[in-house]
Coordinates of C-alpha atoms in Angstrom, one line a residue:
M28 CA 84.1 -84.4 146.1
K29 CA 85.4 -87.9 145.3
P30 CA 82.1 -89.2 143.9
Q31 CA 82.0 -86.3 141.4
I32 CA 85.5 -87.1 140.3
V33 CA 84.6 -90.7 139.9
N34 CA 81.5 -89.8 138.0
S35 CA 83.4 -87.5 135.6
K36 CA 85.9 -90.3 134.8
M37 CA 83.1 -92.7 134.3
N38 CA 81.4 -90.4 131.9
K39 CA 84.6 -89.9 130.0
L40 CA 85.2 -93.6 129.7
L41 CA 81.6 -94.2 128.5
M42 CA 81.9 -91.5 125.9
Q43 CA 85.2 -93.0 124.6
S44 CA 83.6 -96.4 124.4
T45 CA 80.6 -95.1 122.4
V46 CA 82.9 -93.3 119.8
I47 CA 84.9 -96.5 119.4
K48 CA 81.8 -98.6 118.8
M49 CA 80.5 -96.1 116.3
A50 CA 83.8 -96.1 114.5
I51 CA 83.9 -99.9 114.4
F52 CA 80.3 -100.0 113.1
T53 CA 81.0 -97.4 110.5
A54 CA 84.0 -99.3 109.3
V55 CA 82.1 -102.5 109.1
V56 CA 79.3 -100.9 107.2
L57 CA 81.7 -99.1 104.8
T58 CA 83.6 -102.3 104.2
A59 CA 80.4 -104.2 103.5
V60 CA 79.3 -101.5 101.1
L61 CA 82.6 -101.4 99.4
L62 CA 82.8 -105.1 99.0
T63 CA 79.2 -105.3 97.8
G64 CA 79.7 -102.5 95.3
S65 CA 82.9 -104.1 94.0
L66 CA 81.0 -107.3 93.3
Y67 CA 78.2 -105.4 91.6
V68 CA 80.2 -103.3 89.2
R69 CA 82.9 -105.8 88.3
N70 CA 81.2 -107.8 85.6
T71 CA 82.5 -110.8 83.7
V72 CA 82.3 -110.2 79.9
F73 CA 83.2 -112.6 77.1
I74 CA 84.4 -110.9 73.9
T75 CA 84.6 -112.9 70.6
D76 CA 86.4 -111.4 67.7
E77 CA 87.3 -113.3 64.5
G78 CA 86.7 -116.7 66.3
V79 CA 88.9 -115.8 69.3
T80 CA 87.1 -115.4 72.7
R81 CA 88.5 -113.5 75.7
E82 CA 87.2 -113.3 79.2
I83 CA 87.5 -110.0 80.9
R84 CA 86.2 -108.2 84.1
T85 CA 85.0 -104.7 83.8
A86 CA 83.1 -102.0 85.6
Q87 CA 81.9 -100.6 82.3
T88 CA 78.3 -101.1 81.3
D89 CA 78.4 -99.6 77.8
V90 CA 79.4 -102.1 75.1
Y91 CA 81.5 -99.7 73.1
A92 CA 83.2 -98.4 76.2
I93 CA 84.1 -101.9 77.1
L94 CA 85.6 -102.5 73.6
R95 CA 87.5 -99.2 73.8
E96 CA 88.8 -100.2 77.3
E97 CA 90.0 -103.5 75.9
K98 CA 91.6 -101.8 72.8
Y99 CA 89.3 -103.3 70.2
S100 CA 88.9 -101.1 67.1
L101 CA 85.9 -101.2 64.8
N102 CA 85.6 -100.5 61.1
P103 CA 82.6 -98.5 59.9
N104 CA 80.9 -101.6 58.5
D105 CA 81.6 -103.9 61.5
T106 CA 78.6 -104.8 63.7
V107 CA 78.5 -105.8 67.3
S108 CA 76.0 -108.0 69.1
Y109 CA 75.7 -108.0 72.9
I110 CA 73.8 -110.4 75.3
K111 CA 73.6 -109.5 78.9
D112 CA 73.2 -112.1 81.6
E113 CA 71.8 -110.1 84.6
E114 CA 71.5 -113.1 86.9
N115 CA 75.2 -113.9 86.6
N116 CA 76.5 -110.4 86.2
S117 CA 78.0 -111.3 82.9
G118 CA 77.7 -110.5 79.2
Y119 CA 78.7 -111.8 75.8
I120 CA 80.0 -109.5 73.0
V121 CA 80.5 -110.7 69.5
I122 CA 82.2 -108.5 66.9
H123 CA 81.1 -109.2 63.4
R124 CA 83.9 -108.1 61.0
A125 CA 82.7 -106.8 57.6
F126 CA 84.1 -108.3 54.4
D127 CA 84.3 -107.1 50.8
V128 CA 81.5 -107.8 48.4
T129 CA 81.8 -106.7 44.7
I130 CA 78.7 -105.5 42.9
S131 CA 78.7 -104.7 39.1
A132 CA 75.9 -102.7 37.7
D133 CA 75.3 -100.0 35.1
G134 CA 78.8 -100.3 33.8
A135 CA 80.4 -99.6 37.2
V136 CA 82.0 -101.9 39.8
Q137 CA 81.8 -101.0 43.5
T138 CA 83.0 -102.8 46.6
I139 CA 81.1 -102.6 49.8
G140 CA 81.7 -103.9 53.3
A141 CA 79.0 -106.3 54.2
V142 CA 78.2 -108.7 57.1
D143 CA 75.2 -110.8 58.1
C144 CA 73.1 -109.6 55.2
T145 CA 71.5 -111.0 52.0
V146 CA 72.3 -110.3 48.4
A147 CA 69.3 -108.0 48.3
D148 CA 70.5 -106.1 51.3
A149 CA 74.0 -105.7 49.8
I150 CA 72.5 -104.3 46.5
E151 CA 70.4 -101.8 48.5
K152 CA 73.4 -100.8 50.5
A153 CA 75.3 -100.1 47.3
G154 CA 72.5 -97.7 46.4
I155 CA 71.3 -99.8 43.4
T156 CA 67.6 -99.9 42.7
L157 CA 66.4 -103.0 40.8
G158 CA 63.9 -102.7 38.0
E159 CA 61.1 -105.1 37.5
D160 CA 62.8 -107.0 34.7
D161 CA 66.5 -106.7 35.9
I162 CA 68.4 -109.9 36.4
V163 CA 70.7 -110.7 39.3
D164 CA 73.0 -113.6 39.0
M165 CA 72.7 -114.5 42.7
N166 CA 69.6 -115.5 44.7
L167 CA 68.4 -112.3 46.3
S168 CA 67.7 -114.1 49.6
A169 CA 71.1 -115.8 49.7
E170 CA 73.6 -114.8 52.5
V171 CA 76.6 -112.9 51.2
F172 CA 80.1 -114.3 51.8
P173 CA 83.6 -112.9 51.6
G174 CA 84.7 -112.2 48.0
M175 CA 81.2 -112.6 46.5
E176 CA 80.8 -111.0 43.1
I177 CA 77.2 -109.9 42.3
N178 CA 76.3 -108.9 38.8
V179 CA 73.2 -106.9 38.0
T180 CA 72.0 -107.0 34.4
R181 CA 69.6 -104.2 33.4
V182 CA 66.7 -105.4 31.3
K183 CA 64.3 -103.0 29.8
Y184 CA 61.3 -103.4 27.5
V185 CA 60.1 -100.6 25.3
D186 CA 56.7 -100.8 23.6
R187 CA 56.2 -99.3 20.2
E188 CA 53.7 -99.4 17.4
T189 CA 53.8 -99.0 13.6
E190 CA 51.4 -99.1 10.7
I191 CA 52.1 -101.9 8.2
E192 CA 50.5 -102.2 4.8
V193 CA 49.0 -105.7 4.2
L194 CA 49.3 -106.9 0.6
F195 CA 46.1 -108.4 -0.8
D196 CA 46.0 -112.1 -1.9
T197 CA 45.0 -113.2 -5.3
E198 CA 42.5 -116.0 -5.9
Y199 CA 42.3 -117.7 -9.2
V200 CA 39.1 -119.1 -10.6
D201 CA 39.4 -121.5 -13.6
N202 CA 37.1 -120.8 -16.5
A203 CA 36.7 -123.7 -19.0
N204 CA 35.2 -121.2 -21.5
L205 CA 38.3 -119.0 -21.7
V206 CA 41.4 -119.8 -23.7
I207 CA 44.6 -120.6 -21.7
G208 CA 46.6 -117.4 -21.1
N209 CA 43.5 -115.2 -20.9
E210 CA 42.6 -113.7 -17.5
D211 CA 39.7 -111.5 -16.3
V212 CA 39.8 -109.6 -13.0
L213 CA 36.4 -110.3 -11.4
T214 CA 37.2 -108.4 -8.1
A215 CA 40.0 -105.9 -7.9
G216 CA 42.3 -106.4 -4.9
E217 CA 43.0 -103.7 -2.3
N218 CA 45.8 -103.6 0.2
G219 CA 44.9 -103.5 3.9
L220 CA 46.4 -101.6 6.8
N221 CA 47.3 -102.9 10.3
T222 CA 48.7 -101.3 13.4
V223 CA 51.3 -103.7 14.8
Y224 CA 52.5 -103.5 18.4
Y225 CA 56.0 -104.6 19.2
R226 CA 58.0 -105.0 22.4
D227 CA 61.7 -104.2 22.1
K228 CA 64.1 -105.7 24.5
Y229 CA 67.3 -103.9 25.7
V230 CA 69.9 -105.6 27.9
D231 CA 72.3 -103.1 29.5
G232 CA 71.2 -100.5 27.0
R233 CA 71.8 -102.7 24.0
Y234 CA 69.0 -103.7 21.6
Q235 CA 68.4 -107.5 21.7
G236 CA 65.3 -108.0 19.5
S237 CA 61.6 -107.4 19.2
E238 CA 58.5 -109.5 19.9
Q239 CA 55.2 -108.8 18.2
V240 CA 52.6 -108.7 20.9
A241 CA 49.4 -107.5 19.2
V242 CA 47.9 -106.6 15.8
K243 CA 45.0 -104.2 15.2
V244 CA 43.3 -104.3 11.9
I245 CA 42.6 -100.8 10.6
K246 CA 41.5 -101.9 7.1
A247 CA 41.2 -105.5 5.9
P248 CA 42.7 -106.3 2.6
V249 CA 40.3 -107.2 -0.3
T250 CA 41.3 -110.4 -2.1
E251 CA 41.6 -110.0 -5.9
V252 CA 39.6 -112.6 -7.8
V253 CA 41.0 -113.5 -11.2
E254 CA 39.3 -115.7 -13.7
R255 CA 41.7 -117.5 -15.9
G256 CA 41.1 -119.6 -19.0
T257 CA 41.9 -123.3 -19.1
A258 CA 40.6 -124.2 -22.6
C259 CA 42.9 -124.8 -25.6
A260 CA 40.5 -122.8 -27.7
V261 CA 37.2 -121.0 -27.1
P262 CA 34.6 -123.9 -26.7
Y263 CA 31.7 -123.8 -29.1
A264 CA 29.3 -125.3 -26.6
K265 CA 29.9 -123.1 -23.6
L266 CA 29.0 -124.3 -20.1
D267 CA 26.6 -122.2 -18.0
D268 CA 28.8 -123.1 -15.0
P269 CA 32.4 -123.4 -16.1
S270 CA 33.5 -124.5 -12.7
S271 CA 31.6 -127.8 -13.1
I272 CA 34.5 -129.1 -15.2
K273 CA 38.2 -128.7 -14.4
L274 CA 40.6 -128.6 -17.3
V275 CA 44.4 -129.1 -17.0
D276 CA 46.4 -128.1 -20.0
G277 CA 43.1 -127.9 -21.9
I278 CA 41.8 -131.5 -21.2
P279 CA 39.5 -132.7 -18.4
E280 CA 41.3 -133.6 -15.2
N281 CA 39.0 -136.5 -14.5
Y282 CA 37.3 -138.7 -17.1
N283 CA 36.3 -142.4 -17.5
R284 CA 37.7 -143.1 -21.0
I285 CA 38.6 -141.6 -24.4
V286 CA 36.9 -142.3 -27.7
S287 CA 38.8 -141.0 -30.7
G288 CA 37.6 -140.5 -34.3
K289 CA 36.2 -138.1 -36.9
A290 CA 33.8 -135.3 -35.8
T291 CA 31.4 -133.8 -38.2
A292 CA 28.8 -131.1 -37.6
Y293 CA 25.1 -130.7 -38.3
S294 CA 22.1 -128.4 -37.5
A295 CA 18.3 -128.7 -37.4
R296 CA 15.2 -126.6 -37.3
P297 CA 14.4 -125.0 -33.9
G298 CA 12.5 -127.4 -31.6
A299 CA 13.7 -130.5 -33.4
L300 CA 14.1 -133.6 -31.1
T301 CA 17.0 -136.0 -30.9
A302 CA 16.8 -139.8 -31.1
S303 CA 16.8 -139.9 -27.3
G304 CA 13.9 -137.5 -27.1
R305 CA 15.9 -134.5 -26.0
K306 CA 15.7 -131.2 -27.8
A307 CA 18.4 -130.7 -30.4
V308 CA 20.4 -127.7 -28.9
V309 CA 24.0 -126.7 -28.9
G310 CA 25.7 -129.0 -26.4
T311 CA 23.9 -132.2 -27.7
V312 CA 25.8 -134.5 -30.0
A313 CA 25.0 -137.6 -32.0
V314 CA 26.9 -140.8 -31.3
N315 CA 26.7 -144.5 -31.6
P316 CA 24.8 -145.3 -28.4
N317 CA 26.4 -148.8 -28.4
V318 CA 29.7 -147.1 -28.0
I319 CA 28.7 -144.0 -26.0
P320 CA 25.3 -144.4 -24.3
Y321 CA 22.7 -141.7 -24.5
G322 CA 22.9 -139.3 -21.5
S323 CA 26.7 -139.7 -21.3
E324 CA 28.6 -136.4 -20.4
V325 CA 31.5 -135.8 -22.8
Y326 CA 34.1 -133.2 -23.5
I327 CA 35.2 -132.9 -27.1
I328 CA 38.4 -131.4 -28.4
S329 CA 40.3 -131.7 -31.7
Q330 CA 43.4 -133.8 -31.6
D331 CA 45.5 -130.8 -32.8
R332 CA 44.0 -128.8 -29.9
K333 CA 43.0 -126.0 -32.2
Y334 CA 39.2 -126.6 -32.1
V335 CA 37.1 -127.2 -29.0
Y336 CA 33.4 -128.2 -29.1
G337 CA 33.5 -128.5 -25.3
Y338 CA 31.1 -130.0 -22.8
A339 CA 28.1 -132.0 -24.4
I340 CA 25.5 -134.7 -23.8
A341 CA 25.2 -137.7 -26.0
A342 CA 21.6 -137.5 -27.2
D343 CA 21.3 -138.3 -30.9
T344 CA 22.6 -140.7 -33.5
G345 CA 22.9 -141.0 -37.3
T346 CA 24.0 -143.3 -40.2
G347 CA 27.7 -142.3 -40.0
M348 CA 27.9 -143.1 -36.3
M349 CA 26.1 -146.4 -36.6
E350 CA 28.3 -147.4 -39.5
G351 CA 31.4 -146.4 -37.6
T352 CA 32.7 -143.9 -40.2
V353 CA 32.1 -141.0 -37.8
A354 CA 32.7 -141.0 -34.1
V355 CA 30.5 -138.0 -33.3
D356 CA 28.3 -135.4 -35.0
L357 CA 28.2 -132.1 -33.3
F358 CA 25.0 -130.0 -33.2
M359 CA 25.6 -126.4 -34.3
A360 CA 23.4 -123.4 -33.9
S361 CA 23.3 -122.8 -37.6
Y362 CA 24.1 -124.4 -40.9
A363 CA 26.8 -121.9 -41.4
D364 CA 28.5 -122.9 -38.2
S365 CA 28.4 -126.5 -39.1
C366 CA 30.0 -125.7 -42.4
R367 CA 32.8 -123.7 -40.7
W368 CA 33.4 -126.7 -38.4
G369 CA 33.7 -129.1 -41.3
A370 CA 35.4 -132.3 -40.1
H371 CA 38.2 -132.8 -37.6
Y372 CA 39.6 -135.7 -35.8
V373 CA 38.8 -135.4 -32.1
D374 CA 39.2 -137.0 -28.7
I375 CA 36.0 -137.6 -26.9
Y376 CA 36.5 -137.6 -23.1
V377 CA 33.7 -139.5 -21.5
L378 CA 33.1 -137.8 -18.2
S379 CA 30.2 -140.0 -17.1
E380 CA 28.3 -142.9 -18.6
G381 CA 24.7 -142.4 -19.5
N382 CA 21.9 -144.9 -19.0
G383 CA 20.3 -144.5 -22.4

């Protein structure tokens, strides 16, 4: 019987020893787990707010939970940045506090909370859409700062077109065969019509001015051509081309010299020749070739400006001219015309010198 008793005691002791060992092992394992878990969930976090940095330890993993736990309050426009350092079980939280920025546009002023954004971002946040030609007094890519005032000027261009009548010009053509004060319209003038395109500028809804950008000709104007007289009286010897001589106040604008004296008139049978060999026709005159060489171009007008023989060629001579009692004898188309002329004191404007 005794061995059985001994064996029973021994079994009991062995059982108690096993339970104790298991309890100790469990305690050791639990302690290790608890210690390890505590090191894992308790993180070091650095919180920076308005330049002040705090170091805290927390089991929270959510940024906003950490801030609530640490009694940090956020405004709607504040932003938060978070950097987590897994290796060192730490993190860095920076609170970016929003500040006021004033934006003026469309006659209204609004204040927004802004942080870490550009001028363009602030304008967009204010719900303002910029037009292509609008002007902002700040660089759109510039960073905003506390108290910044941004002004948006609305600029709008409006294109328009209108039809404008174009007045015709007047061109004057001198006629040495017409008396001063007489005019003849050679070509009637006509007004033209253009479509003119303008661009009107408005700044904040107020008209600032217009710029002409294009012109389309619908109808070109027709220049009026007016022939006007330049002679003191109607010339007897009319030029075929009155533009070949220019008169100013009835006298040639350009000449070499003036020979003054008495002018008489004569006529001859058709086909008669002059002393120089030219045919005697209206526009040929007799002179002293020693004073006015044959072939000289002259313009003859009475000194009282009432009678004008006009443009002529020195081609003939006669006794009165050679004796010096007459300066020039004017060829007329008929005897009656020569009688009507009679005799007048004239100025002979020598336009060019002949060679005989």
